[in-house]
Structures are given as C-alpha cells and as structure tokens.
PDB file of C-alpha atoms in Angstrom:
ATOM      1  CA  MET A  18    -178.290 -46.209  69.280  1.00 48.00           C
ATOM      2  CA  THR A  19    -181.794 -44.826  68.949  1.00 41.00           C
ATOM      3  CA  ASP A  20    -184.142 -47.747  68.431  1.00 43.00           C
ATOM      4  CA  THR A  21    -185.200 -51.053  69.955  1.00 41.00           C
ATOM      5  CA  THR A  22    -184.142 -53.197  67.017  1.00 47.00           C
ATOM      6  CA  ALA A  23    -182.322 -56.339  68.069  1.00 47.00           C
ATOM      7  CA  PRO A  24    -179.467 -57.978  66.193  1.00 51.00           C
ATOM      8  CA  THR A  25    -180.294 -61.381  64.762  1.00 44.00           C
ATOM      9  CA  ALA A  26    -178.985 -63.903  67.254  1.00 44.00           C
ATOM     10  CA  GLU A  27    -179.436 -66.972  65.092  1.00 46.00           C
ATOM     11  CA  GLY A  28    -180.479 -67.488  61.485  1.00 39.00           C
ATOM     12  CA  GLN A  29    -180.437 -69.639  58.387  1.00 40.00           C
ATOM     13  CA  LEU A  30    -177.340 -70.322  56.315  1.00 40.00           C
ATOM     14  CA  ALA A  31    -177.607 -67.052  54.451  1.00 39.00           C
ATOM     15  CA  GLY A  32    -175.241 -64.736  56.273  1.00 38.00           C
ATOM     16  CA  THR A  33    -178.047 -63.374  58.457  1.00 58.00           C
ATOM     17  CA  VAL A  34    -176.284 -64.036  61.761  1.00 80.00           C
ATOM     18  CA  LEU A  35    -174.318 -61.181  63.308  1.00 90.00           C
ATOM     19  CA  PHE A  36    -170.566 -61.464  62.505  1.00 93.00           C
ATOM     20  CA  TYR A  37    -171.033 -64.404  60.093  1.00 93.00           C
ATOM     21  CA  ASN A  38    -170.672 -63.446  56.430  1.00 92.00           C
ATOM     22  CA  ARG A  39    -170.532 -66.870  54.780  1.00 92.00           C
ATOM     23  CA  PRO A  40    -171.521 -69.686  57.191  1.00 93.00           C
ATOM     24  CA  GLU A  41    -171.201 -73.173  55.710  1.00 94.00           C
ATOM     25  CA  PRO A  42    -172.035 -76.590  57.214  1.00 94.00           C
ATOM     26  CA  LEU A  43    -168.715 -77.987  58.393  1.00 96.00           C
ATOM     27  CA  SER A  44    -167.668 -81.157  56.570  1.00 95.00           C
ATOM     28  CA  ALA A  45    -164.493 -83.096  55.894  1.00 96.00           C
ATOM     29  CA  ASP A  46    -165.254 -83.155  52.158  1.00 95.00           C
ATOM     30  CA  THR A  47    -165.471 -79.383  51.881  1.00 95.00           C
ATOM     31  CA  HIS A  48    -163.165 -78.214  54.651  1.00 96.00           C
ATOM     32  CA  GLY A  49    -160.809 -81.141  55.161  1.00 96.00           C
ATOM     33  CA  SER A  50    -157.688 -79.197  54.162  1.00 96.00           C
ATOM     34  CA  LEU A  51    -158.474 -76.104  56.213  1.00 97.00           C
ATOM     35  CA  GLY A  52    -156.992 -75.055  59.519  1.00 97.00           C
ATOM     36  CA  ALA A  53    -156.907 -72.150  61.936  1.00 97.00           C
ATOM     37  CA  ASN A  54    -153.926 -69.834  62.265  1.00 97.00           C
ATOM     38  CA  PRO A  55    -153.170 -68.055  65.556  1.00 94.00           C
ATOM     39  CA  VAL A  56    -154.709 -64.580  65.697  1.00 92.00           C
ATOM     40  CA  GLU A  57    -153.060 -61.746  67.605  1.00 93.00           C
ATOM     41  CA  LYS A  58    -156.341 -59.814  67.968  1.00 93.00           C
ATOM     42  CA  PRO A  59    -159.077 -62.444  67.737  1.00 93.00           C
ATOM     43  CA  TYR A  60    -161.987 -60.151  68.637  1.00 95.00           C
ATOM     44  CA  ALA A  61    -161.245 -57.222  66.339  1.00 94.00           C
ATOM     45  CA  PHE A  62    -164.375 -58.156  64.349  1.00 94.00           C
ATOM     46  CA  VAL A  63    -166.566 -57.070  67.287  1.00 95.00           C
ATOM     47  CA  ALA A  64    -165.731 -53.461  66.368  1.00 95.00           C
ATOM     48  CA  GLN A  65    -168.373 -53.604  63.626  1.00 90.00           C
ATOM     49  CA  THR A  66    -171.326 -53.521  66.050  1.00 94.00           C
ATOM     50  CA  HIS A  67    -172.380 -51.553  69.121  1.00 95.00           C
ATOM     51  CA  VAL A  68    -174.501 -54.349  70.640  1.00 96.00           C
ATOM     52  CA  VAL A  69    -173.730 -58.055  71.123  1.00 96.00           C
ATOM     53  CA  PRO A  70    -176.288 -60.689  72.213  1.00 97.00           C
ATOM     54  CA  LEU A  71    -175.970 -62.162  75.697  1.00 97.00           C
ATOM     55  CA  THR A  72    -177.281 -65.248  77.446  1.00 98.00           C
ATOM     56  CA  VAL A  73    -178.900 -64.856  80.833  1.00 97.00           C
ATOM     57  CA  THR A  74    -176.064 -66.525  82.753  1.00 97.00           C
ATOM     58  CA  GLU A  75    -173.729 -63.800  81.426  1.00 98.00           C
ATOM     59  CA  PHE A  76    -175.683 -60.922  82.971  1.00 98.00           C
ATOM     60  CA  ALA A  77    -173.584 -60.706  86.137  1.00 97.00           C
ATOM     61  CA  PRO A  78    -170.100 -60.650  84.529  1.00 97.00           C
ATOM     62  CA  ALA A  79    -171.304 -58.463  81.652  1.00 98.00           C
ATOM     63  CA  ALA A  80    -172.882 -55.988  84.090  1.00 97.00           C
ATOM     64  CA  LEU A  81    -169.395 -55.084  85.318  1.00 96.00           C
ATOM     65  CA  SER A  82    -168.562 -53.755  81.847  1.00 96.00           C
ATOM     66  CA  PHE A  83    -171.711 -52.731  79.951  1.00 96.00           C
ATOM     67  CA  PRO A  84    -175.398 -51.876  80.222  1.00 97.00           C
ATOM     68  CA  VAL A  85    -177.392 -55.091  79.733  1.00 98.00           C
ATOM     69  CA  VAL A  86    -180.680 -54.239  78.005  1.00 97.00           C
ATOM     70  CA  PHE A  87    -183.412 -55.957  75.993  1.00 97.00           C
ATOM     71  CA  LEU A  88    -184.072 -55.090  72.339  1.00 95.00           C
ATOM     72  CA  GLY A  89    -186.678 -55.889  69.716  1.00 93.00           C
ATOM     73  CA  ASP A  90    -190.039 -57.597  69.830  1.00 92.00           C
ATOM     74  CA  ASN A  91    -188.425 -60.761  71.196  1.00 94.00           C
ATOM     75  CA  LYS A  92    -186.645 -58.803  73.980  1.00 96.00           C
ATOM     76  CA  GLN A  93    -183.190 -60.074  72.974  1.00 96.00           C
ATOM     77  CA  PRO A  94    -180.751 -59.343  75.827  1.00 97.00           C
ATOM     78  CA  VAL A  95    -177.629 -57.558  74.627  1.00 97.00           C
ATOM     79  CA  ALA A  96    -174.485 -55.938  75.936  1.00 97.00           C
ATOM     80  CA  VAL A  97    -174.392 -52.296  74.828  1.00 96.00           C
ATOM     81  CA  MET A  98    -170.827 -51.514  73.761  1.00 96.00           C
ATOM     82  CA  GLY A  99    -171.327 -48.231  71.967  1.00 94.00           C
ATOM     83  CA  LEU A 100    -173.645 -45.266  71.476  1.00 91.00           C
ATOM     84  CA  ARG A 101    -173.716 -45.372  67.677  1.00 87.00           C
ATOM     85  CA  GLN A 102    -174.189 -48.192  65.206  1.00 87.00           C
ATOM     86  CA  SER A 103    -170.942 -49.719  63.935  1.00 85.00           C
ATOM     87  CA  GLU A 104    -168.929 -48.018  66.688  1.00 90.00           C
ATOM     88  CA  ASN A 105    -167.735 -50.243  69.523  1.00 96.00           C
ATOM     89  CA  LEU A 106    -166.115 -48.313  72.371  1.00 96.00           C
ATOM     90  CA  TYR A 107    -164.485 -51.463  73.747  1.00 96.00           C
ATOM     91  CA  VAL A 108    -162.450 -52.244  70.609  1.00 95.00           C
ATOM     92  CA  ASP A 109    -159.851 -49.668  69.584  1.00 93.00           C
ATOM     93  CA  ALA A 110    -158.701 -48.733  66.087  1.00 89.00           C
ATOM     94  CA  ALA A 111    -155.934 -51.336  66.261  1.00 92.00           C
ATOM     95  CA  GLY A 112    -158.455 -54.102  66.989  1.00 94.00           C
ATOM     96  CA  ASP A 113    -157.589 -54.559  70.668  1.00 95.00           C
ATOM     97  CA  PHE A 114    -160.487 -55.468  72.958  1.00 95.00           C
ATOM     98  CA  LYS A 115    -160.372 -53.640  76.309  1.00 95.00           C
ATOM     99  CA  SER A 116    -158.425 -55.957  78.587  1.00 93.00           C
ATOM    100  CA  ASP A 117    -160.734 -55.470  81.583  1.00 94.00           C
ATOM    101  CA  ALA A 118    -164.011 -55.909  79.673  1.00 96.00           C
ATOM    102  CA  TYR A 119    -166.106 -59.058  79.531  1.00 97.00           C
ATOM    103  CA  ILE A 120    -166.174 -60.824  76.138  1.00 97.00           C
ATOM    104  CA  PRO A 121    -169.625 -62.306  75.411  1.00 97.00           C
ATOM    105  CA  ALA A 122    -169.829 -65.994  74.541  1.00 97.00           C
ATOM    106  CA  TYR A 123    -171.579 -64.998  71.316  1.00 97.00           C
ATOM    107  CA  ALA A 124    -168.256 -63.534  70.139  1.00 96.00           C
ATOM    108  CA  ARG A 125    -166.046 -66.201  71.722  1.00 96.00           C
ATOM    109  CA  ARG A 126    -167.646 -69.001  69.715  1.00 96.00           C
ATOM    110  CA  TYR A 127    -166.705 -67.384  66.382  1.00 96.00           C
ATOM    111  CA  PRO A 128    -166.113 -68.656  63.654  1.00 96.00           C
ATOM    112  CA  PHE A 129    -168.365 -71.580  64.622  1.00 96.00           C
ATOM    113  CA  VAL A 130    -172.142 -71.430  64.940  1.00 95.00           C
ATOM    114  CA  PHE A 131    -175.076 -73.817  65.021  1.00 92.00           C
ATOM    115  CA  ALA A 132    -177.812 -73.647  62.381  1.00 88.00           C
ATOM    116  CA  ASN A 133    -181.160 -75.375  62.309  1.00 82.00           C
ATOM    117  CA  ASP A 134    -181.658 -78.250  59.892  1.00 77.00           C
ATOM    118  CA  GLU A 135    -185.456 -78.223  59.914  1.00 72.00           C
ATOM    119  CA  GLN A 136    -185.791 -81.184  57.557  1.00 73.00           C
ATOM    120  CA  GLN A 137    -183.656 -83.440  59.754  1.00 72.00           C
ATOM    121  CA  GLY A 138    -184.759 -81.842  63.020  1.00 72.00           C
ATOM    122  CA  ARG A 139    -181.203 -81.277  64.219  1.00 82.00           C
ATOM    123  CA  MET A 140    -178.523 -78.646  64.678  1.00 87.00           C
ATOM    124  CA  ILE A 141    -175.614 -78.436  62.229  1.00 92.00           C
ATOM    125  CA  LEU A 142    -172.206 -77.039  63.158  1.00 95.00           C
ATOM    126  CA  CYS A 143    -171.220 -74.367  60.666  1.00 95.00           C
ATOM    127  CA  ILE A 144    -168.130 -72.269  60.129  1.00 96.00           C
ATOM    128  CA  ASP A 145    -167.774 -68.800  58.681  1.00 96.00           C
ATOM    129  CA  ARG A 146    -165.748 -69.428  55.555  1.00 95.00           C
ATOM    130  CA  ASP A 147    -164.912 -65.729  55.428  1.00 94.00           C
ATOM    131  CA  ALA A 148    -163.070 -65.883  58.764  1.00 95.00           C
ATOM    132  CA  LYS A 149    -159.615 -64.554  57.898  1.00 94.00           C
ATOM    133  CA  PHE A 150    -157.769 -67.011  60.146  1.00 96.00           C
ATOM    134  CA  ILE A 151    -159.390 -70.111  58.590  1.00 96.00           C
ATOM    135  CA  VAL A 152    -157.101 -70.926  55.660  1.00 96.00           C
ATOM    136  CA  GLU A 153    -155.778 -73.773  53.553  1.00 96.00           C
ATOM    137  CA  GLY A 154    -153.150 -75.633  55.571  1.00 96.00           C
ATOM    138  CA  GLY A 155    -153.718 -73.595  58.726  1.00 96.00           C
ATOM    139  CA  GLN A 156    -151.605 -74.486  61.761  1.00 97.00           C
ATOM    140  CA  VAL A 157    -154.490 -76.060  63.706  1.00 97.00           C
ATOM    141  CA  PRO A 158    -156.336 -78.456  61.372  1.00 97.00           C
ATOM    142  CA  LEU A 159    -160.115 -78.737  61.352  1.00 97.00           C
ATOM    143  CA  PHE A 160    -159.938 -82.411  60.443  1.00 97.00           C
ATOM    144  CA  GLU A 161    -157.396 -85.166  61.032  1.00 96.00           C
ATOM    145  CA  ASN A 162    -157.679 -88.405  59.060  1.00 94.00           C
ATOM    146  CA  GLY A 163    -161.124 -87.347  57.957  1.00 94.00           C
ATOM    147  CA  GLN A 164    -162.355 -86.863  61.519  1.00 96.00           C
ATOM    148  CA  PRO A 165    -163.014 -83.629  63.427  1.00 96.00           C
ATOM    149  CA  SER A 166    -159.894 -82.427  65.230  1.00 97.00           C
ATOM    150  CA  ALA A 167    -159.707 -81.609  68.936  1.00 97.00           C
ATOM    151  CA  TYR A 168    -160.137 -77.947  67.948  1.00 97.00           C
ATOM    152  CA  VAL A 169    -163.454 -78.682  66.236  1.00 97.00           C
ATOM    153  CA  ASN A 170    -164.622 -80.975  69.043  1.00 97.00           C
ATOM    154  CA  GLN A 171    -163.970 -78.210  71.568  1.00 97.00           C
ATOM    155  CA  ALA A 172    -165.895 -75.798  69.352  1.00 96.00           C
ATOM    156  CA  MET A 173    -168.763 -78.300  69.141  1.00 96.00           C
ATOM    157  CA  GLU A 174    -168.901 -78.563  72.925  1.00 96.00           C
ATOM    158  CA  PHE A 175    -168.818 -74.768  73.310  1.00 97.00           C
ATOM    159  CA  CYS A 176    -171.617 -74.315  70.760  1.00 96.00           C
ATOM    160  CA  ASN A 177    -173.659 -77.053  72.455  1.00 95.00           C
ATOM    161  CA  ASN A 178    -173.344 -75.245  75.780  1.00 96.00           C
ATOM    162  CA  PHE A 179    -174.164 -71.949  74.106  1.00 96.00           C
ATOM    163  CA  GLU A 180    -177.298 -73.418  72.544  1.00 94.00           C
ATOM    164  CA  GLN A 181    -178.460 -74.658  75.943  1.00 95.00           C
ATOM    165  CA  GLU A 182    -177.869 -71.215  77.424  1.00 97.00           C
ATOM    166  CA  ARG A 183    -179.679 -69.589  74.496  1.00 95.00           C
ATOM    167  CA  GLN A 184    -182.740 -71.746  75.160  1.00 95.00           C
ATOM    168  CA  ARG A 185    -182.521 -70.951  78.870  1.00 97.00           C
ATOM    169  CA  THR A 186    -182.415 -67.262  77.961  1.00 97.00           C
ATOM    170  CA  GLU A 187    -185.554 -67.580  75.843  1.00 96.00           C
ATOM    171  CA  SER A 188    -187.322 -69.186  78.815  1.00 97.00           C
ATOM    172  CA  PHE A 189    -186.105 -66.386  81.103  1.00 97.00           C
ATOM    173  CA  VAL A 190    -187.407 -63.686  78.750  1.00 97.00           C
ATOM    174  CA  LYS A 191    -190.738 -65.513  78.387  1.00 97.00           C
ATOM    175  CA  LEU A 192    -191.059 -65.679  82.178  1.00 97.00           C
ATOM    176  CA  LEU A 193    -190.494 -61.927  82.521  1.00 97.00           C
ATOM    177  CA  THR A 194    -192.894 -61.248  79.660  1.00 97.00           C
ATOM    178  CA  ASP A 195    -195.602 -63.461  81.185  1.00 96.00           C
ATOM    179  CA  LEU A 196    -195.183 -61.573  84.471  1.00 97.00           C
ATOM    180  CA  ASP A 197    -195.454 -58.260  82.563  1.00 97.00           C
ATOM    181  CA  LEU A 198    -192.189 -56.984  84.068  1.00 98.00           C
ATOM    182  CA  PHE A 199    -190.865 -55.127  81.023  1.00 97.00           C
ATOM    183  CA  HIS A 200    -191.222 -51.440  80.292  1.00 97.00           C
ATOM    184  CA  THR A 201    -189.556 -49.083  77.836  1.00 95.00           C
ATOM    185  CA  ARG A 202    -186.784 -46.791  78.991  1.00 94.00           C
ATOM    186  CA  GLU A 203    -184.599 -44.076  77.537  1.00 90.00           C
ATOM    187  CA  ALA A 204    -180.898 -43.514  78.021  1.00 87.00           C
ATOM    188  CA  VAL A 205    -180.448 -39.738  78.212  1.00 83.00           C
ATOM    189  CA  PHE A 206    -177.319 -37.578  78.365  1.00 76.00           C
ATOM    190  CA  THR A 207    -177.449 -34.000  79.662  1.00 70.00           C
ATOM    191  CA  PRO A 208    -174.435 -31.980  78.448  1.00 67.00           C
ATOM    192  CA  ARG A 209    -173.041 -29.187  80.581  1.00 66.00           C
ATOM    193  CA  ASP A 210    -171.196 -26.025  79.633  1.00 62.00           C
ATOM    194  CA  GLU A 211    -167.877 -24.854  81.074  1.00 69.00           C
ATOM    195  CA  GLN A 212    -169.688 -23.345  84.062  1.00 62.00           C
ATOM    196  CA  GLY A 213    -171.471 -26.617  84.768  1.00 64.00           C
ATOM    197  CA  ASN A 214    -174.889 -25.419  83.626  1.00 69.00           C
ATOM    198  CA  PRO A 215    -177.040 -28.190  82.128  1.00 68.00           C
ATOM    199  CA  GLY A 216    -177.903 -28.035  78.446  1.00 67.00           C
ATOM    200  CA  THR A 217    -180.642 -29.716  76.431  1.00 73.00           C
ATOM    201  CA  PRO A 218    -180.954 -33.446  77.271  1.00 74.00           C
ATOM    202  CA  GLN A 219    -180.058 -35.753  74.382  1.00 79.00           C
ATOM    203  CA  LYS A 220    -181.647 -39.173  73.955  1.00 81.00           C
ATOM    204  CA  LEU A 221    -179.087 -41.907  73.382  1.00 84.00           C
ATOM    205  CA  ALA A 222    -181.288 -44.971  73.129  1.00 86.00           C
ATOM    206  CA  ASP A 223    -184.704 -46.547  73.600  1.00 91.00           C
ATOM    207  CA  TYR A 224    -184.718 -50.037  75.079  1.00 95.00           C
ATOM    208  CA  PHE A 225    -186.648 -52.494  77.211  1.00 97.00           C
ATOM    209  CA  ALA A 226    -185.773 -53.051  80.853  1.00 97.00           C
ATOM    210  CA  VAL A 227    -187.309 -54.693  83.888  1.00 98.00           C
ATOM    211  CA  SER A 228    -189.520 -52.280  85.796  1.00 98.00           C
ATOM    212  CA  GLU A 229    -188.516 -52.049  89.444  1.00 97.00           C
ATOM    213  CA  GLU A 230    -192.041 -50.860  90.286  1.00 97.00           C
ATOM    214  CA  LYS A 231    -193.637 -53.871  88.609  1.00 97.00           C
ATOM    215  CA  LEU A 232    -191.137 -56.128  90.339  1.00 97.00           C
ATOM    216  CA  LYS A 233    -192.069 -54.700  93.741  1.00 95.00           C
ATOM    217  CA  GLU A 234    -195.765 -55.240  93.019  1.00 96.00           C
ATOM    218  CA  LEU A 235    -195.363 -58.985  92.415  1.00 96.00           C
ATOM    219  CA  PRO A 236    -196.979 -61.273  95.003  1.00 95.00           C
ATOM    220  CA  ALA A 237    -194.584 -62.628  97.605  1.00 95.00           C
ATOM    221  CA  GLU A 238    -194.891 -66.157  96.253  1.00 95.00           C
ATOM    222  CA  LYS A 239    -193.887 -65.002  92.754  1.00 95.00           C
ATOM    223  CA  LEU A 240    -190.854 -63.167  94.134  1.00 95.00           C
ATOM    224  CA  ALA A 241    -189.894 -66.296  96.053  1.00 95.00           C
ATOM    225  CA  GLU A 242    -190.233 -68.311  92.853  1.00 95.00           C
ATOM    226  CA  LEU A 243    -187.953 -65.900  90.978  1.00 96.00           C
ATOM    227  CA  ARG A 244    -185.472 -66.070  93.839  1.00 95.00           C
ATOM    228  CA  ASP A 245    -185.459 -69.851  93.983  1.00 95.00           C
ATOM    229  CA  ASN A 246    -185.041 -70.389  90.220  1.00 94.00           C
ATOM    230  CA  GLY A 247    -182.196 -67.863  90.024  1.00 95.00           C
ATOM    231  CA  ALA A 248    -184.081 -65.358  87.882  1.00 96.00           C
ATOM    232  CA  LEU A 249    -184.149 -62.674  90.575  1.00 97.00           C
ATOM    233  CA  GLY A 250    -180.358 -62.504  90.750  1.00 97.00           C
ATOM    234  CA  GLN A 251    -180.157 -62.090  86.972  1.00 97.00           C
ATOM    235  CA  ILE A 252    -182.807 -59.350  87.107  1.00 98.00           C
ATOM    236  CA  TYR A 253    -180.808 -57.430  89.696  1.00 97.00           C
ATOM    237  CA  ALA A 254    -177.619 -57.837  87.635  1.00 98.00           C
ATOM    238  CA  HIS A 255    -179.475 -56.325  84.676  1.00 98.00           C
ATOM    239  CA  LEU A 256    -180.777 -53.432  86.779  1.00 98.00           C
ATOM    240  CA  VAL A 257    -177.359 -52.673  88.277  1.00 97.00           C
ATOM    241  CA  SER A 258    -175.814 -52.765  84.789  1.00 97.00           C
ATOM    242  CA  LEU A 259    -177.939 -49.790  83.722  1.00 96.00           C
ATOM    243  CA  LEU A 260    -175.586 -47.582  85.727  1.00 94.00           C
ATOM    244  CA  GLY A 261    -173.091 -48.365  82.959  1.00 94.00           C
ATOM    245  CA  TRP A 262    -174.557 -45.773  80.582  1.00 93.00           C
ATOM    246  CA  ASP A 263    -172.357 -43.172  82.276  1.00 91.00           C
ATOM    247  CA  ARG A 264    -169.313 -45.362  81.568  1.00 92.00           C
ATOM    248  CA  LEU A 265    -170.242 -45.531  77.878  1.00 92.00           C
ATOM    249  CA  ILE A 266    -170.607 -41.769  77.712  1.00 90.00           C
ATOM    250  CA  ALA A 267    -167.203 -41.310  79.368  1.00 91.00           C
ATOM    251  CA  LEU A 268    -165.623 -43.743  76.889  1.00 93.00           C
ATOM    252  CA  ALA A 269    -167.219 -41.882  73.980  1.00 89.00           C
ATOM    253  CA  PHE A 270    -165.808 -38.564  75.222  1.00 88.00           C
ATOM    254  CA  ALA A 271    -162.378 -40.118  75.752  1.00 89.00           C
ATOM    255  CA  ARG A 272    -162.340 -41.542  72.227  1.00 89.00           C
ATOM    256  CA  ALA A 273    -163.480 -38.239  70.721  1.00 86.00           C
ATOM    257  CA  ALA A 274    -160.795 -36.362  72.667  1.00 85.00           C
ATOM    258  CA  ALA A 275    -158.115 -38.766  71.471  1.00 81.00           C
ATOM    259  CA  MET A 276    -159.001 -38.508  67.787  1.00 73.00           C
ATOM    260  CA  PRO A 277    -157.326 -35.124  67.099  1.00 64.00           C
ATOM    261  CA  THR A 278    -154.221 -36.368  68.917  1.00 52.00           C
ATOM    262  CA  ALA A 279    -154.174 -39.495  66.791  1.00 46.00           C
ATOM    263  CA  ALA A 280    -154.686 -37.459  63.635  1.00 45.00           C
ATOM    264  CA  ASN A 281    -151.735 -35.201  64.464  1.00 48.00           C
ATOM    265  CA  ALA A 282    -149.440 -38.020  65.546  1.00 46.00           C
TER     266      ALA A 282
END
C-alpha cells in the first residue's frame, strides 16, 4: 500500500463499485426466480482488497481492529486490512474472516447496493448478479408472488441506513477539510537484525490523517462544536486506530512465517 488512491465507494451500473462485478437493478421480471443460498464463508470476497470503505459511525469499532485512514482526493475513510494490494490479512486462504475483527458495513451489505438514477432523481436497489450464492431457485427467494421478499426488504432497509451514513460521512470529511485538519502521513516499518539493531526504514503507505497539532490549534469554540456534534469522538477514534499499523505488520510476519509450513503440509 504505497499511494493515496481511494477505492470507489459508489458508482454507476458498470461494475465500478468495489466487490460488485455485475450490478443489475433488482426487478421481479429479471430476478423473480432467483434466491440466496446459505454461505459458509460469506465474506471470503473481502480477501481481494487491502482497504475497505468505512462510514464515520464505524470508526470506533473499526479502530479496535484496523488503522482507519483517509485516501484519495475526496479523503475516503477506509479500514486498512493489508500492506499490499489484493492481500487482506484478516481473511485467510480458506476464506475465513478473523473472528475477532470488525466487518465493515460496506461488506455486510453485499450483494446489494444502491445506484443513482439521475434521470428519475432516485436511488435504485441493485444486486450483483455475479454473486455466487444468488442462484436460480435459491433457498431464500428474492421475490414472493411478484413482491420483494423479507430478505430483500431487510436488504433495502440496510442499504437505506448505509446511504444515510455515507452522506453523514461526506459531511464529516467536508467539515474536517473546511477546518484544514488533514495532513499527509507515512506508515513506516523499521526492520531489525537478530541482534536488535535497526535497519533501513521501509515506507508502507502514504495516507491522509487528522493532524493533532492542527486540532490543538483550533479555537475553543470550534473544539466545543466538534465535541457537541460528535465529530471529536470520531476524530479520536481515528487517531487511536493509527496504532494498528504495528498489528498489521505483526499479521504480515505471521502469515509469511506460516507459508512454508503450509507448503510443506
């Protein structure tokens, strides 16, 4: 992870949204015979990326598991789950998500997602038709008697809540940007030899973070405003999460150490 490029959080119906290969507007005519089958490892697909978008209300629970940083020109908040692209240290080779790690809502809503219908000025519920557990005659139907099933209605409610949180996150990022609180940071790892002597530092990532110095320099009334609207707590959760880079490094070493064992098994 060596740049500040953000994953696309939302997009048009062209497979541009992270995890979604073939999103289609959900309809009884097209998908009336489809259903969802139970999945033993429902979040195995997260293994394909090292960062997953977060909403601001997820900062605190996510901070217990990952660094929470901001990427790209739009300062998209993400959970950092790996040190290299396409390698997720929280999903093992068998597709199991670490049992004690937080699962972002962005992943939990899959295979459903909202897309903008600009002509109608509304949001359309879509489904990834390439989701392996969405099949003809699946155990949990998407439609019953031509109407959305309870499964789809629950998904609609979840996506509605997610959309509200996404908009709240955009407002949060705009607030921090307007207050000029962001600065660029580097995640650096210093290897040590067998005697404990430090080697050449290695840069792991560039990212945006809230500057503690800039935060301290804010007028008292601005700090009080951030406290009262809940933003200050989310900022501190983000800052505390940055201690998680050491956890990622430890996980990377553990995975590397286990690979020869797995190969010889």
